[in-house]
Coordinates of C-alpha atoms in Angstrom, one line a residue:
Chain A
M1 CA -29.6 -8.0 9.7
T2 CA -26.1 -7.5 8.3
Q3 CA -23.7 -10.5 8.3
I4 CA -19.9 -9.5 8.6
F5 CA -17.4 -12.1 8.5
A6 CA -13.7 -11.9 9.8
Y7 CA -11.0 -13.3 8.2
V8 CA -8.2 -13.7 11.1
P9 CA -4.8 -14.2 10.4
F10 CA -2.0 -16.1 12.2
K11 CA 1.0 -17.1 12.9
N12 CA 3.0 -19.3 15.3
G13 CA -0.5 -20.0 16.9
V14 CA -1.2 -16.6 17.7
A15 CA -3.7 -14.5 16.2
G16 CA -2.9 -11.1 14.7
D17 CA -3.6 -7.9 16.4
V18 CA -6.4 -6.8 13.9
A19 CA -8.3 -10.0 15.7
F20 CA -9.2 -7.8 17.7
E21 CA -9.8 -4.7 15.9
F22 CA -12.2 -6.1 13.8
P23 CA -15.3 -6.3 16.6
G24 CA -14.8 -2.4 17.0
A25 CA -14.9 -2.2 13.1
A26 CA -18.1 -4.2 12.6
K27 CA -19.4 -2.1 15.3
K28 CA -19.3 1.2 13.6
I29 CA -21.1 -1.1 10.6
D30 CA -23.9 -2.1 12.2
A31 CA -24.2 -2.3 16.2
G32 CA -26.6 -4.8 15.5
A33 CA -24.8 -6.9 13.3
S34 CA -24.0 -11.1 14.0
V35 CA -19.7 -11.3 13.0
T36 CA -18.7 -14.4 12.8
A37 CA -14.7 -14.8 13.3
V38 CA -13.3 -17.3 10.3
V39 CA -9.8 -19.0 10.2
S40 CA -8.1 -21.0 8.2
G41 CA -4.8 -23.4 8.8
S42 CA -4.0 -26.9 9.4
G43 CA -3.6 -28.7 12.8
A44 CA -2.9 -27.4 16.0
D45 CA -1.8 -24.4 15.8
L46 CA -5.5 -23.6 13.8
E47 CA -7.0 -25.4 16.8
K48 CA -5.5 -22.8 19.3
V49 CA -6.0 -19.8 17.6
A50 CA -10.2 -20.6 17.1
N51 CA -10.4 -21.1 21.1
E52 CA -9.0 -18.0 21.7
L53 CA -11.1 -16.0 19.2
T54 CA -14.2 -17.8 20.9
K55 CA -13.5 -15.5 23.8
V56 CA -13.8 -12.4 21.0
Y57 CA -16.2 -13.4 18.4
A58 CA -20.2 -15.4 19.0
E59 CA -19.0 -18.2 16.3
V60 CA -15.8 -19.0 15.0
I61 CA -15.4 -20.6 11.3
K62 CA -12.6 -23.1 11.7
I63 CA -11.2 -24.5 7.9
D64 CA -8.7 -27.3 8.6
N65 CA -6.8 -28.4 5.5
T66 CA -3.0 -29.1 4.9
A67 CA -3.2 -26.7 1.9
L68 CA -4.0 -24.3 4.0
A69 CA -1.3 -24.9 6.1
Y70 CA 0.9 -21.9 5.0
P71 CA -1.7 -19.0 3.7
N72 CA -2.0 -18.9 -0.1
A73 CA -4.0 -16.4 -1.0
E74 CA -5.2 -18.2 -4.2
I75 CA -6.0 -20.9 -1.7
V76 CA -7.5 -19.4 0.8
R77 CA -10.3 -17.1 -1.8
K78 CA -11.0 -20.7 -2.6
A79 CA -12.2 -21.6 0.5
L80 CA -13.8 -18.5 1.5
T81 CA -15.8 -18.0 -1.5
N82 CA -16.9 -21.8 -0.6
I83 CA -17.5 -20.6 2.9
I84 CA -19.0 -17.0 3.2
P85 CA -22.0 -15.8 1.6
A86 CA -21.5 -13.8 -1.3
D87 CA -23.9 -10.8 0.5
A88 CA -22.5 -11.0 3.4
I89 CA -19.8 -8.6 4.6
V90 CA -16.5 -9.4 4.8
L91 CA -13.5 -7.8 6.8
V92 CA -9.8 -8.5 6.0
P93 CA -6.4 -7.1 7.7
H94 CA -5.0 -4.2 5.1
D95 CA -1.5 -5.6 5.5
T96 CA 0.7 -7.6 3.3
F97 CA -1.5 -11.0 3.0
G98 CA -4.9 -9.3 3.2
M99 CA -3.8 -6.8 -0.1
D100 CA -3.0 -10.4 -1.5
L101 CA -6.3 -12.1 -1.5
A102 CA -8.6 -9.3 -1.1
P103 CA -9.1 -7.4 -4.7
G104 CA -9.3 -11.1 -5.9
L105 CA -12.2 -12.0 -3.3
S106 CA -14.3 -9.7 -3.8
I107 CA -14.6 -10.4 -7.6
K108 CA -15.1 -14.1 -6.8
L109 CA -17.9 -13.1 -4.4
D110 CA -19.3 -10.4 -7.2
S111 CA -18.8 -7.8 -4.4
A112 CA -18.1 -4.1 -3.9
Y113 CA -14.5 -4.0 -2.6
V114 CA -13.2 -0.6 -0.5
A115 CA -9.2 -1.1 0.8
D116 CA -7.4 0.5 3.6
V117 CA -10.6 1.5 5.6
V118 CA -9.6 4.0 8.6
D119 CA -13.3 4.5 10.0
F120 CA -16.9 4.0 9.2
E121 CA -20.1 6.4 9.1
G122 CA -23.1 3.1 9.3
M123 CA -25.0 2.3 7.4
D124 CA -27.6 4.0 5.1
G125 CA -30.2 1.0 3.5
T126 CA -27.9 -1.2 2.0
T127 CA -25.1 1.6 1.2
L128 CA -22.2 1.6 3.7
K129 CA -20.5 5.0 4.5
L130 CA -16.2 5.2 5.3
I131 CA -13.5 7.5 5.3
R132 CA -10.3 6.4 3.6
Q133 CA -7.3 7.9 2.8
E134 CA -5.6 9.1 -0.5
L135 CA -2.2 10.2 -1.7
G136 CA -0.1 8.7 0.8
G137 CA -2.2 10.3 3.8
A138 CA -2.2 13.3 2.3
V139 CA -5.8 14.1 2.0
S140 CA -8.9 12.0 3.2
T141 CA -12.6 10.9 1.5
H142 CA -15.7 9.7 2.3
V143 CA -16.8 7.2 0.6
T144 CA -20.1 5.2 -0.4
C145 CA -20.2 1.4 -1.2
N146 CA -23.3 -0.2 -2.4
A147 CA -23.1 -3.3 -0.6
A148 CA -26.4 -4.1 -1.8
A149 CA -24.8 -7.8 -3.3
G150 CA -21.6 -7.4 -0.4
A151 CA -18.7 -6.7 0.0
V152 CA -14.8 -6.8 0.9
I153 CA -13.3 -4.8 3.2
T154 CA -9.6 -4.1 4.3
I155 CA -9.7 -2.4 7.4
R156 CA -6.3 -0.3 8.1
P157 CA -4.2 -2.1 11.3
G158 CA -4.5 0.1 14.0
A159 CA -6.8 2.2 13.0
F160 CA -9.8 0.9 15.6
A161 CA -9.4 0.6 19.5
P162 CA -9.1 -3.3 20.2
V163 CA -11.4 -5.7 22.6
D164 CA -10.9 -7.4 25.2
G165 CA -12.8 -10.6 26.0
G166 CA -16.7 -10.1 26.3
A167 CA -17.6 -13.1 24.2
S168 CA -18.1 -17.3 24.7
G169 CA -18.4 -18.0 21.3
A170 CA -18.3 -21.4 20.1
V171 CA -16.1 -23.2 17.3
V172 CA -17.8 -24.7 14.4
D173 CA -15.8 -26.6 11.3
K174 CA -16.2 -26.1 8.0
S175 CA -13.0 -27.5 6.6
G176 CA -15.7 -30.4 4.5
D177 CA -17.1 -26.6 2.8
A178 CA -14.1 -25.5 1.3
G179 CA -14.6 -27.3 -2.0
D180 CA -11.5 -27.7 -4.3
L181 CA -8.0 -26.5 -3.1
S182 CA -5.4 -26.7 -6.4
A183 CA -3.2 -23.7 -7.3
K184 CA -2.0 -22.2 -10.2
R185 CA 0.7 -20.4 -7.5
T186 CA 2.6 -22.2 -5.3
F187 CA 4.2 -21.2 -1.7
L188 CA 7.9 -22.5 -1.8
E189 CA 9.7 -21.2 1.1
V190 CA 10.2 -17.5 3.7
V191 CA 13.7 -15.7 3.0
E192 CA 14.1 -14.2 6.2
A193 CA 15.7 -10.6 6.7
E194 CA 19.3 -10.0 6.3
V195 CA 20.8 -8.7 9.7
G196 CA 23.0 -5.2 9.2
D197 CA 25.7 -4.1 10.7
V198 CA 23.8 -1.7 13.2
D199 CA 20.8 -3.1 14.9
I200 CA 18.1 0.0 15.0
T201 CA 15.6 -2.0 17.3
K202 CA 17.9 -1.8 20.3
S203 CA 18.6 2.2 20.2
D204 CA 16.8 4.1 22.5
V205 CA 16.5 6.8 20.4
L206 CA 16.6 7.0 16.7
V207 CA 17.0 9.9 14.0
S208 CA 14.7 8.4 11.1
I209 CA 15.2 10.3 7.6
G210 CA 12.8 9.8 4.9
R211 CA 12.7 11.5 1.4
G212 CA 13.4 15.0 2.6
I213 CA 17.1 13.7 2.5
E214 CA 17.2 15.0 -1.0
D215 CA 20.7 13.2 -1.8
E216 CA 22.7 10.3 -0.4
D217 CA 25.9 12.4 0.2
N218 CA 23.2 14.3 3.0
I219 CA 23.0 10.9 5.1
E220 CA 26.3 12.6 6.6
V221 CA 24.1 15.3 7.9
A222 CA 21.5 13.3 9.7
Q223 CA 24.9 10.7 10.8
E224 CA 26.2 13.7 12.6
L225 CA 22.8 14.9 14.6
A226 CA 22.6 10.8 15.2
D227 CA 26.2 10.9 16.9
A228 CA 25.7 14.5 19.2
M229 CA 22.5 13.0 20.6
G230 CA 23.7 9.6 21.0
A231 CA 21.1 8.0 18.6
V232 CA 20.8 5.6 15.6
V233 CA 20.2 6.3 11.8
S234 CA 17.3 4.6 10.9
C235 CA 15.1 5.2 8.0
S236 CA 11.7 5.0 5.8
R237 CA 10.7 3.0 2.3
P238 CA 12.3 5.1 -0.2
I239 CA 15.7 5.7 1.4
V240 CA 16.6 2.2 1.4
D241 CA 14.3 1.9 -2.2
A242 CA 17.4 4.4 -3.1
K243 CA 19.8 1.6 -1.9
W244 CA 21.1 4.7 0.0
L245 CA 20.6 2.4 3.5
E246 CA 20.5 -1.0 4.1
K247 CA 17.1 -2.5 4.5
S248 CA 17.8 -3.7 8.4
R249 CA 17.6 0.3 8.9
Q250 CA 14.3 0.8 7.8
V251 CA 11.1 1.8 9.9
G252 CA 7.8 0.0 9.4
T253 CA 5.4 -2.7 8.2
S254 CA 7.8 -3.6 5.6
G255 CA 10.6 -2.9 7.9
Q256 CA 11.8 -3.3 11.4
T257 CA 9.3 -2.8 14.0
V258 CA 10.8 -0.3 16.7
K259 CA 10.5 1.0 20.2
P260 CA 12.2 3.6 21.2
K261 CA 12.2 6.5 23.8
V262 CA 12.1 9.8 21.0
Y263 CA 11.8 9.2 17.1
M264 CA 12.8 12.2 15.6
A265 CA 11.2 11.8 12.1
M266 CA 13.2 14.0 9.9
G267 CA 11.2 14.3 6.3
I268 CA 9.5 11.5 6.4
S269 CA 5.7 12.3 5.1
G270 CA 4.3 9.6 8.0
S271 CA 2.8 7.1 5.7
F272 CA 1.0 4.0 7.7
Q273 CA 3.1 1.2 6.8
H274 CA 5.9 3.9 8.0
M275 CA 3.9 4.6 11.6
G276 CA 3.5 0.7 11.4
G277 CA 6.9 -0.1 12.3
I278 CA 7.0 2.2 15.9
K279 CA 5.4 0.7 18.7
G280 CA 5.8 1.6 22.4
N281 CA 4.4 4.8 21.6
P282 CA 7.8 6.9 21.9
F283 CA 8.1 10.8 21.9
I284 CA 7.7 11.9 18.1
V285 CA 9.3 14.7 16.9
A286 CA 9.1 15.5 12.9
V287 CA 10.4 18.3 11.0
N288 CA 9.3 18.7 7.6
K289 CA 9.0 21.9 5.1
N290 CA 5.8 20.7 4.3
P291 CA 3.0 21.9 6.8
K292 CA 0.5 19.3 5.3
A293 CA 2.1 16.5 6.3
P294 CA 0.7 13.6 7.0
I295 CA 3.2 13.3 10.3
F296 CA 2.4 16.4 12.3
Q297 CA -1.5 14.6 12.7
V298 CA 0.5 11.7 14.9
A299 CA 4.6 13.3 16.1
D300 CA 3.9 14.9 19.7
V301 CA 6.0 17.8 18.2
G302 CA 5.8 19.1 15.0
I303 CA 8.1 21.8 13.4
V304 CA 8.0 23.2 10.0
E305 CA 11.7 23.7 8.7
D306 CA 13.9 22.3 5.9
I307 CA 15.7 19.4 7.7
L308 CA 19.0 20.2 5.9
D309 CA 19.2 23.7 7.7
F310 CA 17.2 22.9 11.0
M311 CA 19.2 19.4 12.0
P312 CA 22.7 20.9 11.8
E313 CA 21.6 23.4 13.8
L314 CA 19.9 21.4 16.2
Q315 CA 23.5 19.3 15.8
E316 CA 25.2 22.6 17.1
A317 CA 23.0 23.4 20.1
I318 CA 23.7 20.2 20.8
E319 CA 27.3 19.8 21.0
E320 CA 27.1 23.3 22.9
L321 CA 24.9 22.0 25.7
Chain B
M1 CA 8.0 -13.2 -23.3
E2 CA 5.2 -10.5 -24.1
I3 CA 4.1 -8.6 -21.3
L4 CA 1.4 -6.2 -20.6
V5 CA 2.2 -3.3 -17.7
C6 CA -0.7 -1.3 -16.6
V7 CA 0.2 1.8 -15.1
K8 CA -1.4 5.1 -14.3
R9 CA -1.4 9.2 -14.3
V10 CA -1.3 10.4 -11.3
P11 CA -0.5 13.8 -8.9
D12 CA 3.0 13.6 -8.0
T13 CA 3.0 13.5 -4.0
A14 CA 6.7 15.0 -3.5
E15 CA 5.9 17.6 -5.9
N16 CA 2.2 18.7 -4.6
E17 CA 0.6 21.0 -1.5
F18 CA -3.1 19.4 -2.0
E19 CA -5.9 21.8 -1.2
L20 CA -9.2 21.6 -2.0
N21 CA -11.6 23.3 -4.1
S22 CA -14.0 26.5 -3.4
E23 CA -16.9 24.2 -3.1
G24 CA -14.7 21.8 -0.7
N25 CA -15.6 18.3 -2.8
D26 CA -12.4 18.1 -4.5
L27 CA -9.6 19.0 -4.8
D28 CA -7.7 22.4 -6.2
R29 CA -6.9 20.7 -9.5
D30 CA -6.1 23.9 -11.4
D31 CA -1.3 24.1 -10.4
L32 CA -1.1 20.0 -9.6
V33 CA 2.2 18.4 -10.8
Y34 CA 1.4 14.8 -12.3
S35 CA 3.4 12.4 -13.2
V36 CA 3.6 8.5 -13.8
N37 CA 2.5 7.0 -10.5
E38 CA 5.2 5.6 -8.9
W39 CA 5.3 2.0 -8.5
D40 CA 4.6 1.7 -12.7
N41 CA 8.2 3.1 -12.9
Y42 CA 9.8 -0.1 -11.4
A43 CA 7.0 -2.6 -13.1
V44 CA 7.9 -1.1 -17.0
E45 CA 11.5 -1.3 -15.6
E46 CA 11.0 -4.9 -14.5
A47 CA 9.3 -5.8 -18.3
I48 CA 12.1 -4.3 -19.7
Q49 CA 15.3 -6.3 -17.3
I50 CA 13.0 -9.5 -18.2
V51 CA 12.8 -8.7 -22.3
D52 CA 16.3 -7.9 -22.3
N53 CA 17.3 -11.0 -20.8
L54 CA 14.6 -13.3 -22.7
G55 CA 13.5 -11.2 -25.7
G56 CA 9.5 -10.7 -26.4
S57 CA 8.3 -7.0 -26.2
I58 CA 6.3 -4.3 -23.6
T59 CA 2.9 -2.9 -24.3
V60 CA 2.3 0.2 -21.5
V61 CA -1.9 0.3 -21.0
T62 CA -3.8 3.4 -19.1
V63 CA -7.2 3.9 -18.7
G64 CA -7.6 7.7 -18.7
D65 CA -8.2 11.2 -20.6
D66 CA -6.0 12.0 -23.3
E67 CA -3.4 13.5 -21.1
A68 CA -3.4 10.2 -20.0
E69 CA -0.9 9.9 -23.2
E70 CA 1.7 11.7 -22.1
V71 CA 2.8 8.9 -19.2
L72 CA 2.6 6.2 -22.4
R73 CA 5.1 8.4 -24.1
R74 CA 7.3 8.5 -21.0
E75 CA 7.2 4.8 -20.5
M76 CA 7.4 4.2 -23.9
A77 CA 10.5 6.5 -23.9
M78 CA 12.2 4.5 -21.0
G79 CA 11.7 1.5 -23.4
A80 CA 8.6 -0.5 -24.1
N81 CA 7.7 -1.3 -27.9
N82 CA 4.1 0.1 -27.4
G83 CA 1.4 2.2 -25.7
V84 CA -2.1 1.7 -25.8
L85 CA -4.9 4.2 -24.4
L86 CA -8.4 3.1 -23.2
S87 CA -10.1 6.2 -23.1
D88 CA -13.9 6.7 -23.3
D89 CA -16.1 9.5 -21.0
A90 CA -18.2 6.0 -20.3
F91 CA -15.3 5.0 -18.6
D92 CA -15.4 8.3 -16.7
G93 CA -16.2 7.6 -12.7
S94 CA -15.0 3.7 -12.9
D95 CA -14.2 2.3 -9.5
G96 CA -11.7 -0.3 -9.1
R97 CA -13.2 -3.1 -11.0
G98 CA -14.8 -0.6 -13.3
I99 CA -11.0 0.0 -14.4
A100 CA -10.0 -4.1 -14.4
A101 CA -13.1 -4.5 -16.5
I102 CA -12.0 -2.2 -18.7
L103 CA -8.0 -3.5 -18.8
K104 CA -9.5 -7.5 -19.0
A105 CA -11.0 -6.8 -22.2
E106 CA -7.8 -5.2 -23.6
V107 CA -5.6 -8.0 -22.3
E108 CA -8.3 -10.8 -24.2
K109 CA -7.5 -8.5 -27.1
G110 CA -3.7 -10.2 -26.9
K111 CA -1.7 -12.1 -25.6
Y112 CA -0.1 -11.2 -23.2
D113 CA 2.1 -13.8 -21.4
L114 CA 2.3 -11.8 -18.2
I115 CA 1.2 -8.4 -17.1
L116 CA 2.5 -5.8 -14.6
T117 CA 1.0 -3.6 -12.5
G118 CA 2.3 -1.5 -9.6
A119 CA 1.5 -2.7 -6.3
Q120 CA -0.6 0.5 -5.4
A121 CA -1.0 4.2 -6.9
D122 CA -2.7 7.3 -5.6
E123 CA -5.5 6.2 -4.2
G124 CA -3.5 3.7 -2.1
A125 CA -6.1 0.7 -2.5
G126 CA -4.0 -1.9 -4.2
Q127 CA -6.3 -3.6 -6.3
V128 CA -6.8 -3.8 -10.2
G129 CA -3.9 -6.1 -10.2
G130 CA -5.6 -8.6 -8.1
M131 CA -8.9 -7.7 -9.3
L132 CA -7.9 -8.2 -13.4
A133 CA -6.2 -11.7 -12.2
A134 CA -9.4 -12.7 -10.9
M135 CA -11.4 -12.1 -13.7
L136 CA -9.1 -13.4 -15.7
D137 CA -8.6 -16.7 -13.9
Y138 CA -4.8 -16.2 -14.0
P139 CA -3.1 -16.7 -10.9
Y140 CA -1.5 -13.5 -8.7
A141 CA 0.8 -12.1 -6.6
S142 CA 1.4 -8.9 -4.8
L143 CA 4.1 -6.5 -3.9
V144 CA 6.4 -8.4 -6.3
N145 CA 9.6 -7.7 -5.2
K146 CA 11.5 -10.7 -7.2
I147 CA 11.5 -11.9 -10.5
E148 CA 12.9 -14.9 -12.0
P149 CA 11.3 -15.9 -15.2
A150 CA 11.8 -19.7 -15.9
D151 CA 10.1 -22.4 -18.5
G152 CA 6.0 -21.5 -18.5
K153 CA 6.7 -20.7 -14.9
I154 CA 7.9 -18.0 -12.5
K155 CA 9.8 -17.4 -9.4
V156 CA 8.3 -14.6 -8.2
G157 CA 9.5 -12.8 -4.6
R158 CA 6.7 -11.0 -2.6
E159 CA 7.5 -8.1 0.3
I160 CA 5.8 -9.5 4.1
E161 CA 6.5 -8.5 7.1
G162 CA 9.7 -6.8 9.1
G163 CA 11.6 -7.1 5.8
N164 CA 11.1 -10.9 4.9
Q165 CA 10.4 -12.3 1.3
E166 CA 8.1 -15.0 0.4
M167 CA 9.1 -16.9 -2.7
N168 CA 6.3 -18.6 -4.4
E169 CA 6.1 -20.6 -7.6
I170 CA 3.4 -19.2 -10.3
E171 CA 1.7 -20.7 -13.7
L172 CA 2.1 -18.2 -16.7
P173 CA 0.0 -16.2 -18.0
C174 CA -0.3 -14.6 -14.7
V175 CA -0.7 -11.1 -12.9
L176 CA 2.1 -9.3 -10.8
S177 CA 1.8 -6.3 -8.5
I178 CA 5.3 -5.0 -8.1
Q179 CA 6.9 -3.4 -5.1
T180 CA 9.0 -0.4 -5.3
G181 CA 13.0 -1.1 -4.4
I182 CA 13.0 -4.0 -6.8
N183 CA 15.7 -2.3 -9.5
E184 CA 16.4 1.3 -10.4
P185 CA 14.3 2.8 -13.1
R186 CA 16.1 4.1 -15.6
Y187 CA 16.8 7.6 -16.0
V188 CA 14.4 9.2 -18.7
G189 CA 16.2 11.6 -21.0
I190 CA 15.0 14.4 -23.2
R191 CA 16.2 12.6 -26.6
G192 CA 13.9 9.2 -25.2
I193 CA 11.2 11.8 -25.1
R194 CA 11.5 13.5 -28.5
K195 CA 12.1 9.8 -30.1
V196 CA 9.1 8.6 -29.6
A197 CA 7.1 11.7 -29.5
S198 CA 5.6 11.4 -32.5
V199 CA 4.6 7.2 -32.4
E200 CA 1.4 6.7 -33.0
I201 CA -0.5 5.8 -29.7
P202 CA -4.0 3.9 -30.6
V203 CA -6.8 5.1 -28.3
K204 CA -9.3 2.6 -28.0
G205 CA -13.6 3.2 -26.9
A206 CA -15.9 1.4 -25.0
G207 CA -17.0 0.1 -28.9
D208 CA -13.6 -0.7 -29.4
L209 CA -13.4 -3.3 -26.5
G210 CA -16.4 -4.4 -26.0
V211 CA -16.7 -3.5 -23.2
D212 CA -20.4 -2.8 -21.9
A213 CA -20.8 1.2 -21.4
G214 CA -23.4 0.5 -18.4
S215 CA -21.1 -2.0 -16.5
V216 CA -18.3 0.3 -16.1
G217 CA -18.0 4.2 -15.2
E218 CA -19.8 5.9 -12.8
A219 CA -23.2 3.9 -13.9
G220 CA -21.6 0.3 -12.4
A221 CA -19.6 1.9 -9.9
K222 CA -20.1 0.0 -6.3
I223 CA -17.7 2.1 -4.7
K224 CA -18.5 6.1 -5.1
R225 CA -15.9 9.3 -3.7
V226 CA -17.8 11.6 -2.3
D227 CA -15.8 15.1 -1.1
Y228 CA -12.4 15.1 0.2
F229 CA -11.1 16.3 3.5
V230 CA -7.8 17.9 4.5
P231 CA -7.3 17.3 8.1
D232 CA -6.3 20.7 10.4
L233 CA -2.9 21.2 10.8
G234 CA -1.1 19.9 13.9
D235 CA -4.5 18.3 15.1
G236 CA -2.3 15.4 16.8
A237 CA 1.3 17.7 17.5
E238 CA 2.2 20.9 19.1
M239 CA 3.6 23.2 16.5
L240 CA 6.8 24.5 17.7
E241 CA 6.7 28.2 16.4
G242 CA 9.5 31.1 16.4
S243 CA 12.9 31.3 15.1
T244 CA 15.2 28.6 14.6
D245 CA 16.9 29.5 17.7
E246 CA 13.6 29.8 19.6
I247 CA 12.7 26.5 18.2
I248 CA 15.8 24.5 19.0
E249 CA 15.8 25.4 22.4
K250 CA 12.2 24.6 23.3
L251 CA 13.2 21.2 21.4
I252 CA 16.1 20.6 23.7
E253 CA 13.9 20.7 26.5
K254 CA 11.2 18.4 25.0
L255 CA 14.2 16.1 24.6
K256 CA 16.4 16.3 27.7
A257 CA 12.1 15.8 29.3
K258 CA 11.9 12.9 27.6
G259 CA 15.2 10.7 27.8
G260 CA 16.7 12.2 24.3
L261 CA 19.7 13.6 25.4

């Protein structure tokens, strides 16, 4: 029987959303697998999360140690290496913590490693078949993974439907098995994001710009359309990297989480890191000159045009209403 | 500070529309435009700024074929001092672990304080830096967007969710994967490219590195890409078509209905 372990991160005593998506992913790997959640941390928060997870996992392993109070990937890796059997399949979220933890964990467990998986097509003997995306989501790939000696797999958040209850599991305390938790990397502090002049999280309509804006001067074109719509200008990561707009305007997993009614994605390719910042199922309009842009897979309405031509025309038409 | 930066030649996502070949099992690579992986330029720029402040030198390394030499030259034109091409037919078809094993062998030939990679490349896995660090037993931090070297240690900021930054102190030597936005990579002019055009770049194969050919390449890979596929256009979206005026008319109706106007 396939043994699957799901490492569940949590914050402020609440399990990450992906905790409820792992069971669905595990089922697609092998419907008959045993699936065990693993949580590490310290104190009451850990206890609370472990108990919460028994509703969706048959077994929840708890590793309690003050060294694990903050999720330092090097320390978590050491604990997991001592507790998880090397030939198991280990699921980790593909987020900023998972990217820190999982590649090194696969080396220490001497397992295969597959990152950012969006779907599984099941096991064929010890070969796991799965689907990934490459080139920023422009192409998808079928991949085989030799899981005979175990595998560490990071799961794209949101790729699998969440489960709601269905189990009445038990918590197993393996704190004593964690071993040496010393580290060459020390956590210092979290520096909170600065608050910008405009709060994009409060706006019902966002005109959001990406690489397609081409030049800093063209941001004015988007601002004029936003003004005509009573909207606010937000952006994707490259605009912030180029320092054309401040970080507080960035939508995405590494930026702000927004919940508008209407999201105008202008010249945005639609990477999952960007889409991960859009919640609440808004009406998404995508305008992009590349007909193969991944954004067209997730938008409600798609328009293949150059935003620099399209935005002024749309603005004019709206002003004439 | 002796710094090694791992770079990669990749298809440029901004310059290409990706199509499948006639067999449908690979990208049509005939007309693809290649460039340096975007994240790697930030890693090289960061290395240059560190060496400008503290002294030392920068070596850029890549695993690839003859054509991969062009990205080494570009990064040397940017300011890296040396380039090394790790190239061997035995390396073809390596998975992330294989690439990390090849790079590990090169790291052990030198004496580096700091090894930088881009946070991710064309495959989007973001795996090689973390694997390399674990193989070397060096500490690691991913998605680094701030570096402050101190004596024998380094203070790094990592990008985490919600625009926040996680600060850590890491012992040297270490491996860091560099996130975009940490700096502004400098422009590389034609003069810079010409200056390094005739610099000799050593090429090392499995034998030079002492890498067991069976442990890398396709033979050693636990992960294999079977094929590529491109999802159909407009799978999710309703595509608006017609003249721009017609499109705008339809769009405005929808925006009114959804509360966008």
